């Protein structure tokens, strides 16, 4: 599709935060790669943290405890859908504001998101603590591990408010074009969490052995320390998202901004919920196949997190760069950003698939005792599913581009169709014939359908007519025309 040139409307860049990279001019592919690499590093550290913790749990407490954490972590993924959706909507607003040189608008958008979500995190944590047993039963958690999963899940719920705020701050920084600062604090949290896990699980000196609760407590401590350190750094370095003086009122959600964040964030959050529901139903099917298969699937999920990392990192970079260019009126660069993102994703994700397939048994053996029958099952699962993440990566880039201009309904519908009637329908329909393999083959089939539909939506181009609200003008309700500031938006 030919790109629409509205460069005559682009701002001069006045007001761009000092030291922030300029994503609206210059070579696209190198800038996109340099922005994506720190995000990839952050994602790898996050996954490495979970993997190391799984190693400690599996080695110290056995396969039952590992299956318990897998079930509990899927529930937490569902809880994080809200912070992702509304945080992503705020991040798009931040990026578009930075593209226009409107730093105050970026602060308004992020302040509204924090005011909305951090208070909500305390409510979710309280409700989650109370209803954790019911959640685990709905998940069909094996009775042998329900008590372990309950202990772990309840402590993890306590860590949620700090985790929510940290995620929002990191997303906000990436929206301004800073993907390096979040990397350092992800590293800090990873070191603390993975280092404290064996100490709190097994005990050391005066510290008593806490078992599986020790693993969750290590996560709680790491989240609190990481959040505090990140806040201190934001203010010491006077980073663009900091609030001072009268700006603290931005934490009281602006009604107009709040409507925009809710309208755009709800579908984004629902996308995560759809993914979560699909995952919960899948693990419910897996749980019925026995403890060995459940443990194998949990370990395969650990491996897949690494394969997904390039796609997620490049998608975040594409979204931030596209949002800033849309804010600056540089529609002439959007197609090139998308193509560069697809090419980088093919190289990085394809490379991860090849490497993890070649060494899958060695890596899988880190999580389980030598000779565990779950290793062979996990290797078989990965052989079927692993290559589908190449298609997933391309889909992520296309979705990230259209979301940068506020198109969130079509990606939601595409995911809902491909994950529920396609993927789960295939799994249920073919299990009588293929057994467990029907579950594993449903992944690449769903990914293929999702990719075809995503390409169709991108090429159709209707997403270019949408627009996000300008945060700097939210208090004046400057949304009368339905276009961003009434200009800079293609009419096509």
Coordinates of C-alpha atoms in Angstrom, one line a residue:
X1 CA 0.0 0.0 0.0
X2 CA 1.3 3.4 -0.9
X3 CA 2.0 5.6 2.1
X4 CA 0.1 8.9 2.6
X5 CA 2.4 11.9 2.8
X6 CA 1.2 14.5 5.3
X7 CA 4.7 15.7 6.0
X8 CA 3.7 19.3 5.3
X9 CA 1.9 19.3 8.7
X10 CA 4.7 17.9 10.7
X11 CA 5.9 19.9 13.7
X12 CA 9.4 21.3 14.1
X13 CA 10.2 19.0 17.0
X14 CA 10.2 21.8 19.5
X15 CA 9.7 20.5 23.0
X16 CA 11.3 17.1 22.4
X17 CA 12.8 15.9 25.7
X18 CA 16.5 16.5 25.8
X19 CA 18.5 13.3 25.2
X20 CA 15.5 11.3 23.8
X21 CA 16.2 9.6 20.5
X22 CA 14.4 11.1 17.5
X23 CA 12.3 8.4 16.0
X24 CA 10.7 10.6 13.4
X25 CA 13.6 11.2 11.1
X26 CA 16.7 9.4 9.7
X27 CA 17.2 5.8 8.8
X28 CA 14.3 3.6 10.0
X29 CA 15.8 0.1 10.3
X30 CA 18.8 1.0 12.4
X31 CA 16.8 3.2 14.8
X32 CA 14.1 0.5 15.1
X33 CA 16.7 -2.2 15.8
X34 CA 18.5 0.0 18.4
X35 CA 15.2 0.8 20.1
X36 CA 14.1 -2.9 20.0
X37 CA 17.3 -4.4 21.4
X38 CA 17.0 -3.0 24.9
X39 CA 13.3 -4.0 25.0
X40 CA 14.4 -7.5 23.8
X41 CA 16.9 -7.5 26.6
X42 CA 14.2 -6.5 29.1
X43 CA 11.9 -9.2 27.9
X44 CA 14.7 -11.8 28.0
X45 CA 15.5 -10.8 31.5
X46 CA 11.9 -11.1 32.5
X47 CA 11.6 -14.5 31.0
X48 CA 15.0 -15.6 32.4
X49 CA 13.8 -14.5 35.8
X50 CA 10.7 -16.8 35.5
X51 CA 12.8 -19.6 34.1
X52 CA 15.4 -19.4 36.9
X53 CA 12.6 -19.4 39.4
X54 CA 11.1 -22.4 37.7
X55 CA 14.4 -24.2 37.9
X56 CA 14.7 -23.5 41.6
X57 CA 11.1 -24.7 42.2
X58 CA 11.5 -27.8 40.1
X59 CA 14.8 -28.8 41.6
X60 CA 14.0 -28.1 45.2
X61 CA 10.2 -28.9 45.4
X62 CA 9.6 -31.2 42.4
X63 CA 7.2 -31.5 39.4
X64 CA 4.1 -31.0 41.5
X65 CA 5.3 -27.5 42.7
X66 CA 6.3 -26.7 39.1
X67 CA 2.9 -27.5 37.8
X68 CA 1.4 -25.4 40.7
X69 CA 3.3 -22.3 39.6
X70 CA 2.4 -22.8 36.0
X71 CA -1.3 -22.8 36.9
X72 CA -1.0 -19.8 39.2
X73 CA 1.1 -17.8 36.6
X74 CA -1.6 -18.2 34.0
X75 CA -4.1 -16.6 36.3
X76 CA -1.7 -13.7 36.9
X77 CA -1.4 -13.3 33.2
X78 CA -5.1 -12.8 33.1
X79 CA -4.8 -10.1 35.8
X80 CA -2.1 -8.3 33.9
X81 CA -4.4 -7.9 30.9
X82 CA -5.9 -4.7 32.4
X83 CA -2.6 -3.0 33.0
X84 CA -1.4 -4.0 29.5
X85 CA -4.4 -2.7 27.7
X86 CA -4.9 0.6 29.4
X87 CA -1.1 1.1 29.7
X88 CA -0.7 0.5 26.0
X89 CA -3.4 3.0 25.2
X90 CA -1.6 5.6 27.4
X91 CA 1.7 4.7 25.8
X92 CA 0.3 5.4 22.3
X93 CA -0.9 8.8 23.6
X94 CA 2.6 9.4 25.1
X95 CA 4.3 8.5 21.9
X96 CA 2.1 10.7 19.7
X97 CA 2.5 13.6 22.2
X98 CA 6.3 13.2 22.1
X99 CA 6.1 13.2 18.3
X100 CA 4.4 16.6 18.5
X101 CA 6.9 17.9 21.0
X102 CA 4.2 18.0 23.7
X103 CA 5.8 16.7 26.9
X104 CA 3.1 18.0 29.1
X105 CA 0.6 16.0 27.1
X106 CA 2.6 12.8 27.6
X107 CA 2.6 13.4 31.4
X108 CA -1.2 14.0 31.3
X109 CA -1.8 10.7 29.5
X110 CA 0.5 8.6 31.8
X111 CA -0.8 10.3 34.9
X112 CA -4.4 9.4 34.1
X113 CA -3.4 5.8 33.4
X114 CA -1.5 5.5 36.8
X115 CA -4.4 7.1 38.7
X116 CA -6.8 4.6 37.1
X117 CA -4.8 1.4 37.4
X118 CA -2.7 1.6 40.5
X119 CA -5.8 2.1 42.7
X120 CA -7.5 -0.7 40.8
X121 CA -4.5 -3.0 41.5
X122 CA -5.1 -2.9 45.2
X123 CA -8.7 -3.9 44.6
X124 CA -7.7 -6.7 42.3
X125 CA -5.1 -8.0 44.8
X126 CA -7.7 -8.1 47.6
X127 CA -10.3 -9.9 45.5
X128 CA -7.7 -12.3 44.1
X129 CA -6.5 -13.2 47.6
X130 CA -10.1 -14.0 48.7
X131 CA -11.2 -15.9 45.6
X132 CA -7.9 -17.7 44.8
X133 CA -9.3 -21.1 45.7
X134 CA -12.2 -20.7 43.3
X135 CA -9.9 -19.5 40.5
X136 CA -7.8 -22.5 40.8
X137 CA -10.8 -24.9 40.8
X138 CA -12.1 -23.2 37.7
X139 CA -8.7 -23.9 36.1
X140 CA -9.1 -27.6 36.9
X141 CA -5.8 -27.5 38.8
X142 CA -4.9 -31.1 39.7
X143 CA -5.9 -31.8 43.3
X144 CA -2.4 -32.9 44.2
X145 CA -1.0 -29.4 43.6
X146 CA -4.0 -27.1 44.6
X147 CA -2.6 -26.3 48.0
X148 CA 0.8 -25.4 46.7
X149 CA -0.7 -23.3 43.9
X150 CA -2.9 -21.5 46.5
X151 CA 0.0 -20.5 48.7
X152 CA 2.0 -19.3 45.7
X153 CA -0.9 -17.4 44.1
X154 CA -1.9 -15.5 47.2
X155 CA 1.6 -14.1 47.8
X156 CA 1.9 -13.1 44.1
X157 CA -1.4 -11.2 44.4
X158 CA 0.3 -9.1 47.1
X159 CA 3.0 -8.1 44.6
X160 CA 0.5 -6.8 42.0
X161 CA 0.3 -3.1 42.9
X162 CA 4.0 -2.6 42.8
X163 CA 4.3 -4.6 39.6
X164 CA 1.5 -2.6 38.0
X165 CA 3.1 0.7 38.7
X166 CA 6.5 -0.5 37.5
X167 CA 5.0 -1.8 34.2
X168 CA 3.2 1.5 33.6
X169 CA 6.4 3.5 34.2
X170 CA 8.4 1.3 31.9
X171 CA 5.8 1.5 29.2
X172 CA 5.7 5.3 29.6
X173 CA 9.4 5.6 29.2
X174 CA 9.3 3.5 26.0
X175 CA 6.6 5.7 24.7
X176 CA 9.0 8.7 25.1
X177 CA 11.6 6.7 23.1
X178 CA 13.6 5.5 26.1
X179 CA 14.0 1.7 26.0
X180 CA 17.3 1.6 27.8
X181 CA 16.2 2.8 31.3
X182 CA 13.6 0.0 31.7
X183 CA 16.3 -2.5 30.8
X184 CA 18.5 -1.6 33.9
X185 CA 15.6 -2.0 36.3
X186 CA 14.5 -5.2 34.8
X187 CA 18.0 -6.4 35.4
X188 CA 17.8 -5.3 39.0
X189 CA 14.5 -7.1 39.6
X190 CA 15.8 -10.2 37.9
X191 CA 18.9 -10.4 40.1
X192 CA 17.0 -9.9 43.2
X193 CA 14.2 -12.3 42.4
X194 CA 16.4 -15.1 41.1
X195 CA 18.9 -14.6 43.9
X196 CA 16.4 -14.6 46.7
X197 CA 14.4 -17.6 45.4
X198 CA 16.8 -20.4 46.6
X199 CA 17.4 -18.6 49.9
X200 CA 13.7 -18.2 50.7
X201 CA 12.7 -21.6 49.4
X202 CA 15.3 -23.7 51.2
X203 CA 16.2 -21.3 54.0
X204 CA 19.7 -20.0 55.0
X205 CA 21.0 -19.2 58.4
X206 CA 18.3 -17.4 60.3
X207 CA 16.0 -17.4 57.3
X208 CA 13.5 -20.3 57.6
X209 CA 12.6 -22.5 54.7
X210 CA 9.4 -21.2 53.2
X211 CA 9.0 -23.7 50.3
X212 CA 6.9 -22.5 47.4
X213 CA 5.8 -19.4 49.4
X214 CA 9.5 -18.4 49.4
X215 CA 9.5 -18.2 45.6
X216 CA 6.5 -15.9 45.6
X217 CA 8.0 -13.8 48.4
X218 CA 11.2 -13.3 46.5
X219 CA 9.1 -11.9 43.6
X220 CA 7.2 -9.6 46.0
X221 CA 10.5 -8.2 47.4
X222 CA 12.0 -7.7 43.9
X223 CA 8.9 -5.9 42.7
X224 CA 9.0 -3.5 45.7
X225 CA 12.7 -2.7 45.4
X226 CA 12.6 -2.4 41.6
X227 CA 9.6 0.0 41.8
X228 CA 11.3 2.2 44.4
X229 CA 14.6 2.4 42.5
X230 CA 12.9 3.2 39.2
X231 CA 10.9 6.1 40.8
X232 CA 14.1 7.5 42.4
X233 CA 15.9 7.4 39.0
X234 CA 13.0 9.0 37.2
X235 CA 13.2 12.0 39.5
X236 CA 17.0 12.2 39.9
X237 CA 17.4 12.2 36.1
X238 CA 14.4 14.4 35.6
X239 CA 13.0 12.0 32.9
X240 CA 10.1 13.3 30.8
X241 CA 7.3 11.3 32.6
X242 CA 8.1 12.7 36.0
X243 CA 5.4 14.8 37.8
X244 CA 6.2 17.9 39.9
X245 CA 4.2 20.6 41.6
X246 CA 0.9 21.2 40.0
X247 CA 1.5 18.3 37.6
X248 CA 0.6 15.9 40.5
X249 CA -3.0 16.7 39.7
X250 CA -2.6 14.6 36.5
X251 CA -2.9 11.5 38.7
X252 CA -6.6 12.5 39.0
X253 CA -7.9 11.0 35.8
X254 CA -8.9 13.7 33.2
X255 CA -12.4 12.8 32.1
X256 CA -11.8 13.2 28.4
X257 CA -8.4 11.4 28.5
X258 CA -10.0 8.7 30.7
X259 CA -12.7 8.1 28.1
X260 CA -10.1 7.7 25.4
X261 CA -7.9 5.4 27.4
X262 CA -10.8 3.3 28.4
X263 CA -12.2 3.2 24.8
X264 CA -8.9 2.2 23.3
X265 CA -7.5 0.3 26.3
X266 CA -10.5 -2.0 26.9
X267 CA -10.2 -3.7 23.5
X268 CA -6.4 -4.0 24.1
X269 CA -7.0 -5.5 27.5
X270 CA -9.7 -7.8 26.0
X271 CA -7.1 -9.1 23.6
X272 CA -5.0 -10.2 26.5
X273 CA -8.0 -11.7 28.2
X274 CA -8.8 -13.6 25.0
X275 CA -5.2 -14.9 25.0
X276 CA -5.5 -15.8 28.6
X277 CA -8.8 -17.5 28.3
X278 CA -7.4 -19.6 25.4
X279 CA -4.4 -20.4 27.5
X280 CA -6.5 -21.3 30.5
X281 CA -8.8 -23.6 28.4
X282 CA -5.7 -25.2 26.8
X283 CA -4.1 -25.9 30.2
X284 CA -7.4 -27.2 31.4
X285 CA -7.3 -29.7 28.6
X286 CA -3.6 -30.5 29.3
X287 CA -4.3 -31.0 33.0
X288 CA -6.7 -33.8 32.2
X289 CA -3.8 -35.7 30.4
X290 CA -1.9 -36.3 33.7
X291 CA 0.9 -34.7 35.7
X292 CA 3.7 -35.6 33.3
X293 CA 2.0 -33.9 30.4
X294 CA 1.1 -30.9 32.6
X295 CA 4.7 -30.5 33.7
X296 CA 5.9 -30.9 30.2
X297 CA 3.6 -28.2 28.9
X298 CA 4.6 -25.9 31.7
X299 CA 8.3 -26.4 30.7
X300 CA 7.5 -25.9 27.0
X301 CA 5.8 -22.6 28.0
X302 CA 9.0 -21.5 29.6
X303 CA 10.9 -22.2 26.4
X304 CA 8.3 -20.4 24.2
X305 CA 8.6 -17.2 26.2
X306 CA 12.1 -16.8 24.8
X307 CA 11.0 -17.5 21.3
X308 CA 8.3 -14.8 21.6
X309 CA 10.7 -12.2 23.0
X310 CA 11.9 -10.8 19.6
X311 CA 8.4 -10.5 18.3
X312 CA 7.2 -8.7 21.4
X313 CA 10.2 -6.4 21.5
X314 CA 10.1 -5.5 17.8
X315 CA 6.3 -5.0 18.1
X316 CA 6.8 -2.6 21.0
X317 CA 9.4 -0.7 19.0
X318 CA 7.2 -0.5 15.9
X319 CA 4.3 0.7 18.0
X320 CA 6.4 3.5 19.7
X321 CA 8.1 4.6 16.5
X322 CA 4.8 4.5 14.5
X323 CA 3.0 6.5 17.2
X324 CA 5.7 9.2 17.3
X325 CA 5.7 9.5 13.5
X326 CA 1.9 9.6 13.4
X327 CA 2.0 12.3 16.0
X328 CA 4.6 14.2 13.9
X329 CA 2.4 13.8 10.8
X330 CA 5.1 11.6 9.1
X331 CA 2.7 9.1 7.4
X332 CA 5.3 8.8 4.7
X333 CA 7.4 6.6 7.1
X334 CA 4.7 4.3 8.4
X335 CA 5.0 1.6 5.7
X336 CA 8.8 1.6 5.9
X337 CA 8.6 1.1 9.7
X338 CA 6.3 -1.8 9.2
X339 CA 8.5 -3.5 6.6
X340 CA 11.6 -3.0 8.7
X341 CA 9.8 -4.5 11.7
X342 CA 8.8 -7.6 9.7
X343 CA 12.3 -8.1 8.3
X344 CA 13.9 -7.8 11.8
X345 CA 11.3 -10.1 13.2
X346 CA 11.9 -12.7 10.6
X347 CA 15.6 -12.7 11.4
X348 CA 15.4 -12.7 15.2
X349 CA 12.4 -14.9 15.7
X350 CA 13.5 -17.4 13.0
X351 CA 16.9 -17.5 14.7
X352 CA 15.4 -18.2 18.1
X353 CA 13.2 -21.0 16.6
X354 CA 16.3 -22.7 15.1
X355 CA 18.4 -22.4 18.2
X356 CA 15.8 -23.6 20.6
X357 CA 14.9 -26.5 18.4
X358 CA 18.5 -27.7 18.2
X359 CA 19.1 -27.5 22.0
X360 CA 15.6 -28.1 23.2
X361 CA 16.3 -31.3 25.3
X362 CA 19.3 -29.7 27.0
X363 CA 17.3 -26.6 27.9
X364 CA 14.3 -28.5 29.0
X365 CA 16.4 -30.7 31.2
X366 CA 17.3 -27.6 33.3
X367 CA 13.8 -27.5 34.7
X368 CA 13.3 -31.2 35.5
X369 CA 15.3 -34.0 37.1
X370 CA 17.5 -36.1 34.9
X371 CA 15.5 -38.9 33.3
X372 CA 12.1 -37.3 33.8
X373 CA 9.6 -38.6 31.2
X374 CA 8.3 -35.0 30.9
X375 CA 11.5 -34.0 29.0
X376 CA 10.6 -36.1 25.9
X377 CA 7.0 -35.0 26.0
X378 CA 8.1 -31.3 26.2
X379 CA 10.5 -31.8 23.2
X380 CA 7.7 -33.3 21.1
X381 CA 5.4 -30.4 22.0
X382 CA 8.0 -27.8 21.0
X383 CA 8.8 -29.5 17.7
X384 CA 5.2 -29.1 16.6
X385 CA 4.5 -25.6 18.0
X386 CA 7.9 -23.8 17.9
X387 CA 7.9 -22.7 14.2
X388 CA 4.5 -21.1 14.5
X389 CA 6.1 -18.2 16.3
X390 CA 7.5 -16.9 13.1
X391 CA 4.0 -16.3 11.9
X392 CA 3.2 -14.8 15.3
X393 CA 6.0 -12.3 14.9
X394 CA 4.8 -10.9 11.6
X395 CA 1.3 -10.6 13.0
X396 CA 2.6 -8.7 16.0
X397 CA 4.3 -6.1 13.7
X398 CA 1.1 -5.6 11.7
X399 CA -1.0 -5.3 14.8
X400 CA 1.5 -2.9 16.4
X401 CA 1.4 -0.5 13.4
X402 CA -2.4 -0.3 13.3
X403 CA -2.7 0.1 17.1
X404 CA -0.3 3.1 16.9
X405 CA -3.2 5.0 15.3
X406 CA -5.8 3.7 17.7
X407 CA -7.2 0.7 15.6
X408 CA -7.8 -1.8 18.3
X409 CA -11.2 -3.5 17.4
X410 CA -10.0 -5.4 14.4
X411 CA -7.0 -7.0 16.1
X412 CA -9.3 -8.0 19.0
X413 CA -11.8 -9.6 16.6
X414 CA -9.0 -11.4 14.7
X415 CA -7.5 -12.8 17.9
X416 CA -10.9 -13.8 19.3
X417 CA -11.7 -15.7 16.1
X418 CA -8.4 -17.4 15.7
X419 CA -7.8 -18.3 19.4
X420 CA -11.3 -19.5 20.3
X421 CA -13.3 -21.0 17.5
X422 CA -10.2 -21.9 15.3
X423 CA -7.6 -23.0 17.8
X424 CA -9.8 -24.4 20.6
X425 CA -12.3 -25.7 18.1
X426 CA -9.6 -27.6 16.3
X427 CA -8.2 -29.0 19.6
X428 CA -11.6 -30.2 20.8
X429 CA -12.7 -31.5 17.5
X430 CA -9.5 -33.5 16.7
X431 CA -8.7 -34.8 20.2
X432 CA -10.8 -38.0 19.7
X433 CA -8.6 -38.8 16.7
X434 CA -5.2 -37.2 17.4
X435 CA -5.2 -37.2 21.2
X436 CA -2.8 -34.7 22.8
X437 CA -1.3 -33.8 19.4
X438 CA -4.6 -32.0 18.5
X439 CA -3.8 -29.5 21.2
X440 CA -0.2 -28.9 20.0
X441 CA -1.2 -28.6 16.3
X442 CA -3.9 -26.1 17.1
X443 CA -1.2 -23.5 17.8
X444 CA 0.3 -23.3 14.3
X445 CA -3.1 -23.5 12.7
X446 CA -4.4 -20.6 14.8
X447 CA -1.3 -18.6 14.0
X448 CA -1.7 -19.1 10.3
X449 CA -5.3 -17.9 10.3
X450 CA -4.4 -14.9 12.4
X451 CA -1.6 -13.9 10.1
X452 CA -3.8 -14.0 7.0
X453 CA -6.5 -11.9 8.6
X454 CA -3.9 -9.4 10.0
X455 CA -2.4 -8.9 6.5
X456 CA -5.9 -8.3 5.1
X457 CA -6.7 -5.7 7.7
X458 CA -3.4 -3.9 7.2
X459 CA -3.6 -3.8 3.4
X460 CA -7.3 -2.6 3.6
X461 CA -6.1 0.6 5.2
X462 CA -9.2 1.7 7.0
X463 CA -7.2 1.9 10.2
X464 CA -5.4 5.0 8.8
X465 CA -8.6 7.0 9.2
X466 CA -8.8 6.5 13.0
X467 CA -7.1 8.8 15.5
X468 CA -6.2 9.1 19.1
X469 CA -6.9 12.0 21.3
X470 CA -4.2 14.7 21.8
X471 CA -3.5 14.6 25.6
X472 CA -2.3 18.2 25.8
X473 CA -5.8 19.3 24.7
X474 CA -7.8 16.8 26.7
X475 CA -8.8 19.4 29.3
X476 CA -10.3 21.4 26.5
X477 CA -12.1 18.4 25.0
X478 CA -10.4 18.9 21.6
X479 CA -11.9 15.9 20.0
X480 CA -14.7 17.6 18.1
X481 CA -13.6 16.5 14.6
X482 CA -12.8 12.9 15.5
X483 CA -9.3 13.6 14.3
X484 CA -6.1 14.2 16.2
X485 CA -6.1 18.0 16.8
X486 CA -8.3 18.2 13.7
X487 CA -5.3 17.7 11.4
X488 CA -2.3 15.5 10.6
X489 CA -4.6 12.6 9.9
X490 CA -5.2 11.2 6.4
X491 CA -8.7 11.5 5.1
X492 CA -8.5 8.4 3.0

